[in-house]
Coordinates of C-alpha atoms in Angstrom, one line a residue:
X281 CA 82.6 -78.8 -30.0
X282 CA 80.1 -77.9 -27.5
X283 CA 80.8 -74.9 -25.6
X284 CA 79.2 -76.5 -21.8
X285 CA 82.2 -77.7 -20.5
X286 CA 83.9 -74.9 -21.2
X287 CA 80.9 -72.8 -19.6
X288 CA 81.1 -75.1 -16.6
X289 CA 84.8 -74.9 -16.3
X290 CA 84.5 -70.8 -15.8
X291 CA 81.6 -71.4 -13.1
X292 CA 84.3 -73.8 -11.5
X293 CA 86.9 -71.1 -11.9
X294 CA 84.8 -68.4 -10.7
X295 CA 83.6 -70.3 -7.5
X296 CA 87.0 -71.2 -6.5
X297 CA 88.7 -67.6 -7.1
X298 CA 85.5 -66.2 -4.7
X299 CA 86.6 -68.9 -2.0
X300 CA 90.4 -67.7 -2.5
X301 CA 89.3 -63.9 -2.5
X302 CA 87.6 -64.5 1.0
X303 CA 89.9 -67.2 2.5
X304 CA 93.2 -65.3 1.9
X305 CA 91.3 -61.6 2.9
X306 CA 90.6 -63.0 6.6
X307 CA 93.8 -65.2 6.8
X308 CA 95.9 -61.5 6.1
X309 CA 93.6 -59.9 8.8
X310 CA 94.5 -62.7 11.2
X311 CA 98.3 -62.3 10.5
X312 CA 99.0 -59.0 10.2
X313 CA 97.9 -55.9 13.0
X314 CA 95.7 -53.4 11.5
X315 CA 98.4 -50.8 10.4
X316 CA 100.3 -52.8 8.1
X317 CA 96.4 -54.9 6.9
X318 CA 96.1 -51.6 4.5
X319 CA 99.5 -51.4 3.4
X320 CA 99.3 -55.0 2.6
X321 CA 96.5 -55.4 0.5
X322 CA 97.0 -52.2 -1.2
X323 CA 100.8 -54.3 -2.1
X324 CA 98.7 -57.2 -3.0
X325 CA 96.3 -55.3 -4.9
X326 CA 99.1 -53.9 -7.2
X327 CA 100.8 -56.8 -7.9
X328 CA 97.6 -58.8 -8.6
X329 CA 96.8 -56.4 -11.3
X330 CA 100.1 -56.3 -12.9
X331 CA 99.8 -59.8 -12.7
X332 CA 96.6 -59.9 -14.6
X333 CA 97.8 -57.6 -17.3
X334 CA 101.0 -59.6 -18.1
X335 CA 98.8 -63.1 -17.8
X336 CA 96.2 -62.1 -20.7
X337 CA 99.6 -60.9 -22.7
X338 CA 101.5 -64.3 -22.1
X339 CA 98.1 -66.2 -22.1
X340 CA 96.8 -65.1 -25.5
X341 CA 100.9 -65.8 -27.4
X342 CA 101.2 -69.3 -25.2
X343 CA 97.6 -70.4 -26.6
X344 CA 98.3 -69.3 -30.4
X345 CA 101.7 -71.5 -30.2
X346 CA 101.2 -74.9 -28.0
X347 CA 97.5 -75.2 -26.4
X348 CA 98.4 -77.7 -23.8
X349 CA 101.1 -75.6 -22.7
X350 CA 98.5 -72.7 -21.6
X351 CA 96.5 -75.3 -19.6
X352 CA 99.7 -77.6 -18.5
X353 CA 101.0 -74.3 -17.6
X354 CA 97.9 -73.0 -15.8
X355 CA 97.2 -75.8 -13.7
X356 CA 101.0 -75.5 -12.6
X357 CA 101.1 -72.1 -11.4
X358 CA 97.1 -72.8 -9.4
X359 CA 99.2 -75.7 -7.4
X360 CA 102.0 -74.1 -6.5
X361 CA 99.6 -70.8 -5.1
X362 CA 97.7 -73.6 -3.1
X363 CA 101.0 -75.3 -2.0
X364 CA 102.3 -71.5 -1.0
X365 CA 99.3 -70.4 0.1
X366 CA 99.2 -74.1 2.6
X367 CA 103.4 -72.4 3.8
X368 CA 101.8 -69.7 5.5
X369 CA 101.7 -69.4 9.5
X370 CA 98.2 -70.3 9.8
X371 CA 96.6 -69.3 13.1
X372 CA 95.1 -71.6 15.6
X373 CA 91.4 -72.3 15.0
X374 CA 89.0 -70.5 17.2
X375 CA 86.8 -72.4 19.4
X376 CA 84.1 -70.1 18.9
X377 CA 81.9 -70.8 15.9
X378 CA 78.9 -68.8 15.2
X379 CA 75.9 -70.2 13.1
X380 CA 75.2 -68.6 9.5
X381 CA 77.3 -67.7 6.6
X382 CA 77.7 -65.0 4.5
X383 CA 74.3 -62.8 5.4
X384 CA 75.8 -63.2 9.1
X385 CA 78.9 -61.5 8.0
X386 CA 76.4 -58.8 5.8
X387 CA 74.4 -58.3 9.1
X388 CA 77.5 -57.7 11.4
X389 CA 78.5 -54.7 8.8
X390 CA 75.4 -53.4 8.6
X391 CA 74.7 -53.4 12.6
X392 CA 78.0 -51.8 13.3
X393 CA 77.8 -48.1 13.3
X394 CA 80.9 -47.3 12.0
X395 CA 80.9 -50.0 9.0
X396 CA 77.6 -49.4 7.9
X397 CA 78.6 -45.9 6.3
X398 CA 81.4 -47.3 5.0
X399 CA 79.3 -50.4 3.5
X400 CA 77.1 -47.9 1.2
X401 CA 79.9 -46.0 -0.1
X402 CA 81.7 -49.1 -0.9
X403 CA 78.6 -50.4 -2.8
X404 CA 77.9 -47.0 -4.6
X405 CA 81.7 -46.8 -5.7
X406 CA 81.1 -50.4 -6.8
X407 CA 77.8 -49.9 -8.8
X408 CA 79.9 -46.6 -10.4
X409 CA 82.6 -49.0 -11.6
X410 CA 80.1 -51.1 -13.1
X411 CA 78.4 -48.3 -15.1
X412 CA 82.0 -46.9 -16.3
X413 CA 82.9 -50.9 -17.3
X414 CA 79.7 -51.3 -19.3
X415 CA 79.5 -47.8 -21.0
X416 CA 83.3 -47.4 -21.7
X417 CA 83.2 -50.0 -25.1
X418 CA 80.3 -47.6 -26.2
X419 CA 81.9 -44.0 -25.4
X420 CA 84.7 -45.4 -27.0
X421 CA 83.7 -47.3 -29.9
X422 CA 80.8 -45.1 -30.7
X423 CA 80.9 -41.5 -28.7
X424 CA 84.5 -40.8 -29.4
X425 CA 84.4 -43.3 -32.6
X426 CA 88.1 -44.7 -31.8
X427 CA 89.2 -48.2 -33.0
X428 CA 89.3 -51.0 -30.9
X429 CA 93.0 -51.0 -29.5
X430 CA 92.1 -47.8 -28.0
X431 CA 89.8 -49.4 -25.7
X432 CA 92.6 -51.9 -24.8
X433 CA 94.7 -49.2 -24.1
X434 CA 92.4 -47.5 -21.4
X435 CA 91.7 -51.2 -19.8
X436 CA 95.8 -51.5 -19.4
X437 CA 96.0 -47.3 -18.3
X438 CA 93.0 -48.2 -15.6
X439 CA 95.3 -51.2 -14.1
X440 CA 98.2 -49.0 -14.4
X441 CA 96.6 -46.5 -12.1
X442 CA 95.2 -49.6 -9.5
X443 CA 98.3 -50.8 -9.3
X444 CA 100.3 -47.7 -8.5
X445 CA 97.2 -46.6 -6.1
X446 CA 97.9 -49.5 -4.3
X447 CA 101.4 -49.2 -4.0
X448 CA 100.6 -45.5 -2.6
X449 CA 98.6 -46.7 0.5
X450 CA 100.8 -47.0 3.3
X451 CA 102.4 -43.6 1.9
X452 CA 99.4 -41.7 1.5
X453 CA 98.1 -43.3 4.7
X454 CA 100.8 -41.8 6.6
X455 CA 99.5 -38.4 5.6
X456 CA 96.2 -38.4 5.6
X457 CA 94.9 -41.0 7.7
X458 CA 92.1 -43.3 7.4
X459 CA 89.5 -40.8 6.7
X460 CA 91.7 -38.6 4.5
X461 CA 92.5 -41.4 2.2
X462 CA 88.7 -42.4 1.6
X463 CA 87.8 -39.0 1.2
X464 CA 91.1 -38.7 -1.3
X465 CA 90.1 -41.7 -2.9
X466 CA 86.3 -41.2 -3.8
X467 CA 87.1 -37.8 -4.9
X468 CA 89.7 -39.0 -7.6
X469 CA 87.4 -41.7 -8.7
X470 CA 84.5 -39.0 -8.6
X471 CA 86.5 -37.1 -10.8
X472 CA 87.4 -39.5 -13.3
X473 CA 83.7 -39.8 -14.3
X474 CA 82.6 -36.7 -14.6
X475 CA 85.3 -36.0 -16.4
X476 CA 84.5 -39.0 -18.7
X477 CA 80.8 -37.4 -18.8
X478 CA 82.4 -34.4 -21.5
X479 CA 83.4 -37.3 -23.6
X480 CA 87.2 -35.8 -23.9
X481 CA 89.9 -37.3 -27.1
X482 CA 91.1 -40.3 -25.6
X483 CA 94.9 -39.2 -24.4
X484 CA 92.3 -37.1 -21.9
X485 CA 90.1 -39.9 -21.5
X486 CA 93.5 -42.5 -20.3
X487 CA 94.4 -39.9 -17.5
X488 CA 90.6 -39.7 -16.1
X489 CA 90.7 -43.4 -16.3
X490 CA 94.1 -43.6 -14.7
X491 CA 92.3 -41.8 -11.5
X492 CA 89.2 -43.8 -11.5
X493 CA 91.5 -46.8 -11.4
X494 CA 94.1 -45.4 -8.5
X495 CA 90.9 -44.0 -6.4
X496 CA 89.5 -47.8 -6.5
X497 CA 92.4 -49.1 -5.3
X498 CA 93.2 -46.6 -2.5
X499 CA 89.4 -46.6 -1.7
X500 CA 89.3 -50.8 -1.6
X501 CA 92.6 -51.5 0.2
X502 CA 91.6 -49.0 3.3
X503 CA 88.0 -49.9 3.2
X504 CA 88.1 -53.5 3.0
X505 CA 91.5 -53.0 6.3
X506 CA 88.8 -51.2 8.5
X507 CA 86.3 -53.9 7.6
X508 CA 88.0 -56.9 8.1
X509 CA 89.9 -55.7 11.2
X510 CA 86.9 -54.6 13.1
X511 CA 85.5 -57.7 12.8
X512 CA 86.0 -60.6 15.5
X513 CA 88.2 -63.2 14.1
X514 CA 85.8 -65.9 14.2
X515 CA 83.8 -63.6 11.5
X516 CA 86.2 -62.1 9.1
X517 CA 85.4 -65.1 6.9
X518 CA 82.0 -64.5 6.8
X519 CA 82.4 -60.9 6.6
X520 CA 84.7 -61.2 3.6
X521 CA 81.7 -63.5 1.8
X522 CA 79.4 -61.5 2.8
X523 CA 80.5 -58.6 1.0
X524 CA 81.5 -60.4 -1.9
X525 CA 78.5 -61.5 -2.1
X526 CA 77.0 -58.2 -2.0
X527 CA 79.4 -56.9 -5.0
X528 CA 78.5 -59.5 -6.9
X529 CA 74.6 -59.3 -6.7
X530 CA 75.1 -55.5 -7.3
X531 CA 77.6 -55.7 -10.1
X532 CA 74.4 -56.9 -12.8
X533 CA 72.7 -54.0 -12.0
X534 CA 75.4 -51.2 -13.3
X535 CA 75.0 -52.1 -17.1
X536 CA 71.7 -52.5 -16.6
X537 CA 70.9 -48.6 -14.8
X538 CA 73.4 -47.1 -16.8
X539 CA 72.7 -48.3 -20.2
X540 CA 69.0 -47.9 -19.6
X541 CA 70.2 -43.7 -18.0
X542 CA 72.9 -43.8 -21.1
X543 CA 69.8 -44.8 -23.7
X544 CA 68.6 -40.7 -22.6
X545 CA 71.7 -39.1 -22.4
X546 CA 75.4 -41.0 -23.0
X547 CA 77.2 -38.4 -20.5
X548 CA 73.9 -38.8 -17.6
X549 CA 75.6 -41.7 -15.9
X550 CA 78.8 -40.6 -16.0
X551 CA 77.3 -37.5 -14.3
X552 CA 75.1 -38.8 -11.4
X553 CA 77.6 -41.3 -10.8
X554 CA 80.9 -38.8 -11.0
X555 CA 78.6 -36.1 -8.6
X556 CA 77.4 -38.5 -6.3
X557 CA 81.4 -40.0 -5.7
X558 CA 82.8 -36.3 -5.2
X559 CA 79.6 -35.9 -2.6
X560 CA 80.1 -38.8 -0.7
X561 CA 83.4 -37.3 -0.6
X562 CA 82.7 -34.6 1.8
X563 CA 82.1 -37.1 4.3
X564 CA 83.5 -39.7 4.5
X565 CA 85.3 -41.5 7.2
X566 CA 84.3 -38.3 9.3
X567 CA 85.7 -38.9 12.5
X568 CA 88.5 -41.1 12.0
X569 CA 91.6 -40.2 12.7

């Protein structure tokens, strides 16, 4: 059969998860206070990517034994979210409704300050993630010449370490603050690819993915609190689109710089990437509490 409907379906997919991601990120700004929004989404966070491991495990055995199961099963469980998600205490609609989309919300973060800082080192940790997603089949598969279920292995030890970073925010909040947890956060993440950069055995190579995993989701669930909770509630919509939409139009753009920096030298992405993480490190959130 031809493969466009199916290609259309993931478009679908794909459009409605981005509308989710931003709709439920401002709705959990509006309902909780700023120092239980980190907490929160670092909670959420973790359970989404457990979730997501355990779905492509039950996905992949449901499909092999009863196809219309998977999608009967599927459409189910998206239904119930939007019936759950329809329970919540929505807040009252602000009168106040400002013109523009998305590249309002963009321009809001990039005017501000305090976000603006915050914006670049969001989008350089992003661009690093997308480097270490579009090298790692290569490093593994050909620089450390392992079979494929290693590579499966270091996907399922990267969500490992989102989850439990997520589950350490409010904790490591509590002791480092704001600032202290970015800074903790890029340096872990920093360290995970350089580290990858040496091209270690693979046990070695799980642990430094482990840290790039648990320094995205500490750095994401702090960042993205600060973001949203700055912003006026009738623009944390936009503000969530409009950095979605600058993730996504970045996220090309790591396979492409790092295989073309990777085509001179496998370890030089991991390197520049790694070195610039641990620099930004030193600074940031410098003057937050």
């Amino acid at each position: 059969p031809s493969p466009l409907p199916l290609y259309f379906l993931g478009f679908l997919f794909a459009f409605l998860e981005a509308l989710r991601m931003v709709a439920a990120g401002a709705l959990l700004a509006d309902l909780l206070p700023k120092e239980a929004l980190a907490r929160a989404r670092g909670q959420l966070g973790a359970f989404y990517a457990a979730a997501d491991a355990l779905s492509d495990l039950a996905a992949g055995l449901l499909f092999t034994r009863s196809r219309p199961w998977t999608v009967g099963l599927g459409s189910g469980l998206l239904f119930l979210a939007a019936g759950l998600y329809r329970a919540l205490p929505l807040p009252p609609r602000s009168s106040v409704r400002p013109e523009g989309g998305s590249l309002l919300g963009l321009r809001f973060l990039w005017e501000s300050p305090s976000l603006r800082p915050l914006l670049l080192q969001e989008a350089l940790l992003g661009l690093a993630y997308a480097f270490f997603a579009g090298l790692l089949p290569f490093v593994v598969l050909r620089g450390l010449g392992e079979a494929s279920w290693v590579l499966g292995l270091l996907g399922a030890v990267q969500s490992l370490g989102g989850a439990l970073g997520g589950l350490l925010v409010g904790a490591v909040l509590g002791r480092l603050g704001e600032g202290g947890t970015l800074r903790l956060a890029l340096g872990l993440a920093g360290l995970g690819l350089l580290g990858t950069a040496l091209l270690p055995p693979w046990p070695l190579l799980a642990g430094l993915t482990f840290l790039l995993g648990a320094g995205g989701a500490l750095f994401g669930a702090v960042a993205g609190a600060v973001r949203l909770s700055q912003a006026p509630p009738e623009l944390r919509g936009r503000v969530a689109g409009g950095f979605l939409f600058l993730s996504g139009a970045l996220a090309p753009l790591g396979p492409l710089l790092g295989g073309a920096l990777a085509g001179v030298a496998l370890p030089l992405p991991f390197l520049l990437a790694g070195g610039l993480l641990l620099a930004l490190a030193s600074w940031a959130g410098r003057g937050w509490r």
